[in-house]
JSON list of C-alpha atoms and ligand atoms in Angstrom, two decimals:
[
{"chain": "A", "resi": 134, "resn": "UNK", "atom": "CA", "xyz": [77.20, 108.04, 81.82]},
{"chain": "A", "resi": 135, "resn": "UNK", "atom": "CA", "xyz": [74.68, 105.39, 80.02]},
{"chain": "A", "resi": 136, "resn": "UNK", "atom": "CA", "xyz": [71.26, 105.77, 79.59]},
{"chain": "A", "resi": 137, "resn": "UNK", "atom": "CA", "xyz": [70.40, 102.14, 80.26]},
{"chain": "A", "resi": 138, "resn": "UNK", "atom": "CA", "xyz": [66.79, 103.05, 78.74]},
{"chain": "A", "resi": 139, "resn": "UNK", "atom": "CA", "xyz": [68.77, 104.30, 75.83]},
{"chain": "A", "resi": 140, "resn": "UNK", "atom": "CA", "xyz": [70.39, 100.56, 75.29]},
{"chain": "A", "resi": 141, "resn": "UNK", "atom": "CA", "xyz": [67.28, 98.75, 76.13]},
{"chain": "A", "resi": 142, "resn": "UNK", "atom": "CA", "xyz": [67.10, 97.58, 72.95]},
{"chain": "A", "resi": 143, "resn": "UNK", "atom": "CA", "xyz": [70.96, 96.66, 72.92]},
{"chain": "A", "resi": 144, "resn": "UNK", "atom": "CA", "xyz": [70.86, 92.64, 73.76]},
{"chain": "A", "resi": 145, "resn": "UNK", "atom": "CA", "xyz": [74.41, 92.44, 72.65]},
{"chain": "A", "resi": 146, "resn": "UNK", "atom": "CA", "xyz": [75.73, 95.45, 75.30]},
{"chain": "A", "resi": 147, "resn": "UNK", "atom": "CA", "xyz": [75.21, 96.07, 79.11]},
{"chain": "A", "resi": 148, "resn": "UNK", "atom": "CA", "xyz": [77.69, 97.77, 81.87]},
{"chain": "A", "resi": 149, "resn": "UNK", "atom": "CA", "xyz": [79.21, 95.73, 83.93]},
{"chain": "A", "resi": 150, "resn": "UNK", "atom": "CA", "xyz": [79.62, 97.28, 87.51]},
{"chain": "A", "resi": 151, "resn": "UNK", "atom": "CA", "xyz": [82.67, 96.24, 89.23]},
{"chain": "A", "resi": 152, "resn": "UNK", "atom": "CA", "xyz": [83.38, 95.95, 92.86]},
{"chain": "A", "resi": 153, "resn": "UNK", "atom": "CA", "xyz": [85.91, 97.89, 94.32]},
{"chain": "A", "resi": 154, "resn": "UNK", "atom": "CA", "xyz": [88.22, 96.57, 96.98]},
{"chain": "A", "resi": 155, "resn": "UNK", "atom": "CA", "xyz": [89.04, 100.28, 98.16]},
{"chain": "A", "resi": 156, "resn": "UNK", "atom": "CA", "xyz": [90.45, 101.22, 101.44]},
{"chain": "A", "resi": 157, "resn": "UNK", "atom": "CA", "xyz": [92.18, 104.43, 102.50]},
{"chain": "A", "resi": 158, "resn": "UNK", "atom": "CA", "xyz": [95.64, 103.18, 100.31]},
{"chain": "A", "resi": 159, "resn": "UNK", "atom": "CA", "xyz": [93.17, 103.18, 97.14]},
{"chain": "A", "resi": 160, "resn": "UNK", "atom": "CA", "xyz": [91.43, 101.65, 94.70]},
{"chain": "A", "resi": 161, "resn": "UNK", "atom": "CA", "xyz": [92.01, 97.71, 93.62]},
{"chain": "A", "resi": 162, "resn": "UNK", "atom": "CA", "xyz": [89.48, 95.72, 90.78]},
{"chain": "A", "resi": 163, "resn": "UNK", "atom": "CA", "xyz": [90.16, 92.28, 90.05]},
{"chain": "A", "resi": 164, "resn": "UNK", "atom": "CA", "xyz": [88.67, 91.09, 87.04]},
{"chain": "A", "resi": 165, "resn": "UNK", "atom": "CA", "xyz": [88.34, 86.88, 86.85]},
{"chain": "A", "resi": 166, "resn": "UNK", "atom": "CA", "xyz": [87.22, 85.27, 83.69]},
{"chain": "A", "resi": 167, "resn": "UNK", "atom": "CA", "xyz": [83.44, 83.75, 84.02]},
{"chain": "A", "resi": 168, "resn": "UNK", "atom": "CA", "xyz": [83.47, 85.65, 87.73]},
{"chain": "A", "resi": 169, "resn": "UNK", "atom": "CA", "xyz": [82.66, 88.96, 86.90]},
{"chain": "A", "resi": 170, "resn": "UNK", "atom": "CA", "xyz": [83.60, 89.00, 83.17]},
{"chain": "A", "resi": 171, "resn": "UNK", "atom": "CA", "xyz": [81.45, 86.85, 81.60]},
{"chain": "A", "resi": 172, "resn": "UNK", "atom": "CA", "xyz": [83.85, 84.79, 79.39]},
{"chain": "A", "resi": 173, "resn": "UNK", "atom": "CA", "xyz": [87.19, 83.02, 79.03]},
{"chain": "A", "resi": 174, "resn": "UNK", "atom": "CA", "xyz": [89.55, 85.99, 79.01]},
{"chain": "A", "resi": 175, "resn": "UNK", "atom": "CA", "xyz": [92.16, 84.70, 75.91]},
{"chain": "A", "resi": 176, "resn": "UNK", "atom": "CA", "xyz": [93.33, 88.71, 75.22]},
{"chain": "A", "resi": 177, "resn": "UNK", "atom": "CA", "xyz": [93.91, 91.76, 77.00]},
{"chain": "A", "resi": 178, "resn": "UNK", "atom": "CA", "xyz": [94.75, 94.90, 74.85]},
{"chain": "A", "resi": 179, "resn": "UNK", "atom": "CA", "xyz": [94.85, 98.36, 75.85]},
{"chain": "A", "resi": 180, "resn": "UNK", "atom": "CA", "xyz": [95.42, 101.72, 73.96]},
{"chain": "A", "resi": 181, "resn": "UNK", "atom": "CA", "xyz": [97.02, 105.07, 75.55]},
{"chain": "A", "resi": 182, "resn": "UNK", "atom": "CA", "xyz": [98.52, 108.21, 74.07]},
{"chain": "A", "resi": 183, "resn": "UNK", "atom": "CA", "xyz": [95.48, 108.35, 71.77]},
{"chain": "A", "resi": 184, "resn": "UNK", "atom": "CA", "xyz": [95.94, 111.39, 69.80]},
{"chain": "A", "resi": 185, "resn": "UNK", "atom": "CA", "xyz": [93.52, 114.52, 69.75]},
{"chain": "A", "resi": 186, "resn": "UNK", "atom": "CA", "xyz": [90.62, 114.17, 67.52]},
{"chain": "A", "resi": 187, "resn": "UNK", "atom": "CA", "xyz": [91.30, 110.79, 67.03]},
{"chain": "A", "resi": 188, "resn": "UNK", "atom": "CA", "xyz": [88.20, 108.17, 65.84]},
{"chain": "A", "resi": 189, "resn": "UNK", "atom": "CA", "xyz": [89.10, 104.43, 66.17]},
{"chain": "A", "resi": 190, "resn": "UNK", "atom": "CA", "xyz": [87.34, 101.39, 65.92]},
{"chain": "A", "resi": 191, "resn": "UNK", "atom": "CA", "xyz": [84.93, 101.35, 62.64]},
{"chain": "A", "resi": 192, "resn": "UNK", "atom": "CA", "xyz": [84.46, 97.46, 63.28]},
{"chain": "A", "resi": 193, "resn": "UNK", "atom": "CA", "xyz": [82.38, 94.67, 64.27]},
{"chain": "A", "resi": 194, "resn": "UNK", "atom": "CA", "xyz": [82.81, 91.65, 65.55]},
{"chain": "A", "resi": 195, "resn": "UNK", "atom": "CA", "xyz": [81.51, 88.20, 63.65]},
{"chain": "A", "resi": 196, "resn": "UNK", "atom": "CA", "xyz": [81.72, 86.21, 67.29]},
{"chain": "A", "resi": 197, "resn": "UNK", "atom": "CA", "xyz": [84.17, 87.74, 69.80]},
{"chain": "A", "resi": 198, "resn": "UNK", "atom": "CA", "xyz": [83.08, 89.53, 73.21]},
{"chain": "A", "resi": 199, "resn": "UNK", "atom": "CA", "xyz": [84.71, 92.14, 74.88]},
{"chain": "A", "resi": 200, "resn": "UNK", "atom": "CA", "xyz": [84.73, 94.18, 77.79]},
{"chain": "A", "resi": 201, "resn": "UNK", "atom": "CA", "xyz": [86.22, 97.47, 77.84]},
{"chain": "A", "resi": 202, "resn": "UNK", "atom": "CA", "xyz": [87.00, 99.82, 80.78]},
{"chain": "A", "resi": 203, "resn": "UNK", "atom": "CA", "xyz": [88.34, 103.39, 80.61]},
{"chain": "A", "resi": 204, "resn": "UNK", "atom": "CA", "xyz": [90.98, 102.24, 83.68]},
{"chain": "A", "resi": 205, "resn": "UNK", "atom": "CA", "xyz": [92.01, 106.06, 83.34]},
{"chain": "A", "resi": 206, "resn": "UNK", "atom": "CA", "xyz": [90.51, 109.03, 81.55]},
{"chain": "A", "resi": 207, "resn": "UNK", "atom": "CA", "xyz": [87.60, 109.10, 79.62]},
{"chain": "A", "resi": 208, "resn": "UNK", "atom": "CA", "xyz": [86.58, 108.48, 75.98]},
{"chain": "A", "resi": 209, "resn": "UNK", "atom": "CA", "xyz": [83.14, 107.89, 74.22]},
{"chain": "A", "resi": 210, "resn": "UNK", "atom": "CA", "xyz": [82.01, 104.97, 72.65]},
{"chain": "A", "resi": 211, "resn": "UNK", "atom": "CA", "xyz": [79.34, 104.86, 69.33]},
{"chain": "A", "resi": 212, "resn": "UNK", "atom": "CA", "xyz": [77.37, 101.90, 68.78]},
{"chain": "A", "resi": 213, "resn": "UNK", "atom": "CA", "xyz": [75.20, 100.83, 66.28]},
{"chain": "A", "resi": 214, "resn": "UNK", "atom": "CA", "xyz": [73.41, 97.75, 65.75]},
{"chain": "A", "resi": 215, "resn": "UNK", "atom": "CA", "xyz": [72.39, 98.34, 62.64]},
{"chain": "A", "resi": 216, "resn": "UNK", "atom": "CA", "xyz": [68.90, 99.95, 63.55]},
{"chain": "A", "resi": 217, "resn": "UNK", "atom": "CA", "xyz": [69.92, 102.86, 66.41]},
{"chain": "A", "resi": 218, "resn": "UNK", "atom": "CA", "xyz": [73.33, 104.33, 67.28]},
{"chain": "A", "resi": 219, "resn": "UNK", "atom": "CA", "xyz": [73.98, 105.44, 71.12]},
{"chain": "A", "resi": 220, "resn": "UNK", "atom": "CA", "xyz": [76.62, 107.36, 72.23]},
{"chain": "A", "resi": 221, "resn": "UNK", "atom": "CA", "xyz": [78.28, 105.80, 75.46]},
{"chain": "A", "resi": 222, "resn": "UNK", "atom": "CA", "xyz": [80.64, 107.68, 77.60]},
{"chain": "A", "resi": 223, "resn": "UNK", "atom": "CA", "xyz": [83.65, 105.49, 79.52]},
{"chain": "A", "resi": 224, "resn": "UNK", "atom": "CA", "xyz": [84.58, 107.54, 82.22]},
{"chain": "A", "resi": 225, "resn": "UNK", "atom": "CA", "xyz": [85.00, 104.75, 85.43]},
{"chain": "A", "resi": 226, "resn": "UNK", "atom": "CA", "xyz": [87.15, 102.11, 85.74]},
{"chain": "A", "resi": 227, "resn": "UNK", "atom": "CA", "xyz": [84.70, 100.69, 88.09]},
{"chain": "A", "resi": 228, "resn": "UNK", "atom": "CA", "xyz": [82.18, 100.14, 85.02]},
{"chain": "A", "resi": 229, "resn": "UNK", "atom": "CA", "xyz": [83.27, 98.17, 82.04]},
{"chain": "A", "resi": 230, "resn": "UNK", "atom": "CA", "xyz": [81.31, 97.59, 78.66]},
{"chain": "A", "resi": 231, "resn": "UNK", "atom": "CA", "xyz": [80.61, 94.80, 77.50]},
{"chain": "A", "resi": 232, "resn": "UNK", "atom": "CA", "xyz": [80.14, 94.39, 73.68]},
{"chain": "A", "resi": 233, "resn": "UNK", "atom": "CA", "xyz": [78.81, 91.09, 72.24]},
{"chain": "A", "resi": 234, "resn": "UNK", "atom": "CA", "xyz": [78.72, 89.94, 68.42]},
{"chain": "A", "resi": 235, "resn": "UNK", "atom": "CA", "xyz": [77.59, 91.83, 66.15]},
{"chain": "A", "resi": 236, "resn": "UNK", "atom": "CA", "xyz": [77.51, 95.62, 67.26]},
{"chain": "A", "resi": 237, "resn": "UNK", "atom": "CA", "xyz": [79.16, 98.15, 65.29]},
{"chain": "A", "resi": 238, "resn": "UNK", "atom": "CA", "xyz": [81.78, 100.56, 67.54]},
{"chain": "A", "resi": 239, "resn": "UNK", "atom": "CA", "xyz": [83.43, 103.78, 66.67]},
{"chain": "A", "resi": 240, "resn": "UNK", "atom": "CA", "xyz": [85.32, 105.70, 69.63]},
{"chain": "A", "resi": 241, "resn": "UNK", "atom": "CA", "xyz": [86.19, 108.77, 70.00]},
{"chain": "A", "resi": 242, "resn": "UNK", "atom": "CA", "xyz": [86.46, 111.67, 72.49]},
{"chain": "A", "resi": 243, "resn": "UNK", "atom": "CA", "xyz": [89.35, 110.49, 73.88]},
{"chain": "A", "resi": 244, "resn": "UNK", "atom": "CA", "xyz": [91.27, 112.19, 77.06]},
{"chain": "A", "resi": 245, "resn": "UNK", "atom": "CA", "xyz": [94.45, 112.94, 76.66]},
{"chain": "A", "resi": 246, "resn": "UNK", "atom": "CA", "xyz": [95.19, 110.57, 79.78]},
{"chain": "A", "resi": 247, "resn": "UNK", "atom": "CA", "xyz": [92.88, 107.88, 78.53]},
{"chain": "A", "resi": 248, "resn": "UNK", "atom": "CA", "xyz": [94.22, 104.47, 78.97]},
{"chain": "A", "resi": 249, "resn": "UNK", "atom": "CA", "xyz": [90.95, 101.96, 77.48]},
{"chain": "A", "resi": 250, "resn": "UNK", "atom": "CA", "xyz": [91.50, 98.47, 78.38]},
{"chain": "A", "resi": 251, "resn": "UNK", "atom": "CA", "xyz": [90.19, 95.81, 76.55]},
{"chain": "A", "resi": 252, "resn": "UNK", "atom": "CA", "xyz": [89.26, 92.01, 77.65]},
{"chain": "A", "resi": 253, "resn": "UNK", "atom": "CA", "xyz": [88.56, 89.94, 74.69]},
{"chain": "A", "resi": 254, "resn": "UNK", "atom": "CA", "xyz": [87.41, 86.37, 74.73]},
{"chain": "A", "resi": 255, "resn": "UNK", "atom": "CA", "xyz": [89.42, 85.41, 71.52]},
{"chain": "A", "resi": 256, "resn": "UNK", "atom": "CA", "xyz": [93.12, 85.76, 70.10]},
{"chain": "A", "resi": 257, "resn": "UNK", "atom": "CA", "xyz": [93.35, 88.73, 67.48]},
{"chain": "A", "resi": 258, "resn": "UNK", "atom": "CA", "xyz": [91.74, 87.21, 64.68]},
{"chain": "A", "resi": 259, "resn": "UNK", "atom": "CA", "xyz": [91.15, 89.68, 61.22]},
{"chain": "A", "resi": 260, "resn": "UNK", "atom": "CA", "xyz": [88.67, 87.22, 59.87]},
{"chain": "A", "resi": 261, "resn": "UNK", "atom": "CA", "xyz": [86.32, 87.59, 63.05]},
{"chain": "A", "resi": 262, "resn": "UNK", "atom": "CA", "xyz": [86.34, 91.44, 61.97]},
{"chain": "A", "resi": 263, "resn": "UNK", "atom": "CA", "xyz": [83.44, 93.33, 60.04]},
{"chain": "A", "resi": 264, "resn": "UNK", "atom": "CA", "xyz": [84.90, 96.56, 58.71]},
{"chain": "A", "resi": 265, "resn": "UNK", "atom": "CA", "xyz": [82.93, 97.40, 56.03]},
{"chain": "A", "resi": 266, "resn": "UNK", "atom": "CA", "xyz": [79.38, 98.76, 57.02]},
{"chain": "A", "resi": 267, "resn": "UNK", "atom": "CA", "xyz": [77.30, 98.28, 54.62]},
{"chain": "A", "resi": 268, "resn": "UNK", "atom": "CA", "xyz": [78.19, 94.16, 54.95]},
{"chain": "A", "resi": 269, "resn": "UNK", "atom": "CA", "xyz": [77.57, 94.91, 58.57]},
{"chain": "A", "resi": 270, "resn": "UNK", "atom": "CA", "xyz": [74.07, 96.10, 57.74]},
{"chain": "A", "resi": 271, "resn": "UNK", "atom": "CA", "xyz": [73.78, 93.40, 55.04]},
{"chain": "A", "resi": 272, "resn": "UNK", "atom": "CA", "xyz": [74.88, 90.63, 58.22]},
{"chain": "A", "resi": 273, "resn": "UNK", "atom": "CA", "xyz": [71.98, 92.32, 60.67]},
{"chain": "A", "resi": 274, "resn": "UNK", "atom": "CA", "xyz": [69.23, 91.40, 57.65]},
{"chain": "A", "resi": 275, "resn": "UNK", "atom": "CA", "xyz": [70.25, 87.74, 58.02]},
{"chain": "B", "resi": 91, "resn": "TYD", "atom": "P1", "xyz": [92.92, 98.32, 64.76]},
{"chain": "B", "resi": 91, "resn": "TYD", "atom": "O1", "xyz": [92.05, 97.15, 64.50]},
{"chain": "B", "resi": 91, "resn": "TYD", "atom": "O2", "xyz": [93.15, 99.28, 63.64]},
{"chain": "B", "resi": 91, "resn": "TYD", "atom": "O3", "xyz": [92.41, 99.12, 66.03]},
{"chain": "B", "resi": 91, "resn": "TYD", "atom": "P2", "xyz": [91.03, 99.89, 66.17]},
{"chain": "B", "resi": 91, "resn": "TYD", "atom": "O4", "xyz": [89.96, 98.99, 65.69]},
{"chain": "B", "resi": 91, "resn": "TYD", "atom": "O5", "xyz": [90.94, 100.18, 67.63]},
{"chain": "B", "resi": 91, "resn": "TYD", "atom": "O6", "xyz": [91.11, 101.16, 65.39]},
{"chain": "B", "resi": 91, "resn": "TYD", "atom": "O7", "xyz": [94.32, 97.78, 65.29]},
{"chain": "B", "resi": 91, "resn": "TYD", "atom": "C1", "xyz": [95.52, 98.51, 65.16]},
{"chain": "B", "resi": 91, "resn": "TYD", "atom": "C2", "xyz": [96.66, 97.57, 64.86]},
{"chain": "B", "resi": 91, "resn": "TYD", "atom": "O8", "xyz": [96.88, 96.69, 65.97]},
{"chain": "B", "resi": 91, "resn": "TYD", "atom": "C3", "xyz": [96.40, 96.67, 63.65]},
{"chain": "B", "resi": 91, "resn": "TYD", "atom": "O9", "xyz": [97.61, 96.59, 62.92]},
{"chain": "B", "resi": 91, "resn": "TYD", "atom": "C4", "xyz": [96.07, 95.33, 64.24]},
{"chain": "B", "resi": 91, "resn": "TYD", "atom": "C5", "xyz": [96.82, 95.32, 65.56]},
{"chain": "B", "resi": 91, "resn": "TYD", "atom": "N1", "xyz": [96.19, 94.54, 66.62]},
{"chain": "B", "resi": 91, "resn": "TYD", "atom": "C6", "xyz": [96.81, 93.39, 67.07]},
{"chain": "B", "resi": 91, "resn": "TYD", "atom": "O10", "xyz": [97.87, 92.97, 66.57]},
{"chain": "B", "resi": 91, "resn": "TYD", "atom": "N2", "xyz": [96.24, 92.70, 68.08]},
{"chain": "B", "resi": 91, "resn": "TYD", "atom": "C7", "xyz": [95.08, 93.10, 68.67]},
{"chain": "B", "resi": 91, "resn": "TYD", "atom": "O11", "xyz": [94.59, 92.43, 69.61]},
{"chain": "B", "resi": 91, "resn": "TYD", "atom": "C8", "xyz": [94.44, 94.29, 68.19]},
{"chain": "B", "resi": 91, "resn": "TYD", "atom": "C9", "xyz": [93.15, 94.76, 68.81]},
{"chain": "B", "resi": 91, "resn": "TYD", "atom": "C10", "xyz": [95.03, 94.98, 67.17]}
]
């Protein structure tokens, strides 16, 4: 779970709770773009079969915003923004994450049924990427 004290100092990340349209069939979220995730939706991406021991991510982002919801499983998510790292475990598809510009993420930890679903508020674009961290730290300073 998040310690929200532990990201009080994280402007560019909050949880988003969503609500759950549940009745004794199940579970249903709808997610609508400015509604309850708080941008244009222009991607969705999602990754699954993630292997053992595997670390992803190692990026920032220059402008994009994203929201990302373990829809099944669990996995962990590091960020840093350049001053404090905190470790932030996705384990509810009723919670999503959402990431601004600007914050370093690293995930790992992953279930072997993890399915992490990403909403992104901009087509794939490599030249909104940061993957080299010491420009990342070098971009925080300016
Ligand atoms: P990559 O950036 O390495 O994923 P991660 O940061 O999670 O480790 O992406 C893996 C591959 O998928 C890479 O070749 C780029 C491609 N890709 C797309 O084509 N579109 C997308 O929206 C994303 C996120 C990745």
């Amino acid at each position: 779970m998040v310690d929200k004290n532990n990201m009080s100092d994280y402007p560019n990340v909050q949880m988003v709770d969503f609500k759950s349209c549940g009745d004794e069939r199940g579970s249903l979220i709808a997610l609508e773009q400015i509604k309850n995730v708080p941008f244009d939706i222009k991607r969705v991406y999602y990754m699954f079969d993630t292997k053992e021991g595997v670390t992803r991510g190692f990026h920032a982002h220059k402008a994009l915003k994203q929201v990302a919801i373990a829809v099944k499983g669990s996995c962990n998510f590091v960020l840093d923004n350049g001053k404090k790292r905190v470790n932030v475990k996705l384990d509810d598809p009723c919670k999503g994450l959402l990431i601004e510009e600007f914050i370093w993420r690293e995930m790992n930890q992953f279930s072997p049924d993890c399915v992490l679903m990403v909403l992104a508020s901009e087509y794939y674009d490599e030249s909104d990427y940061v993957r080299d961290y010491d420009e990342f730290l070098k971009a925080q300073l300016k």
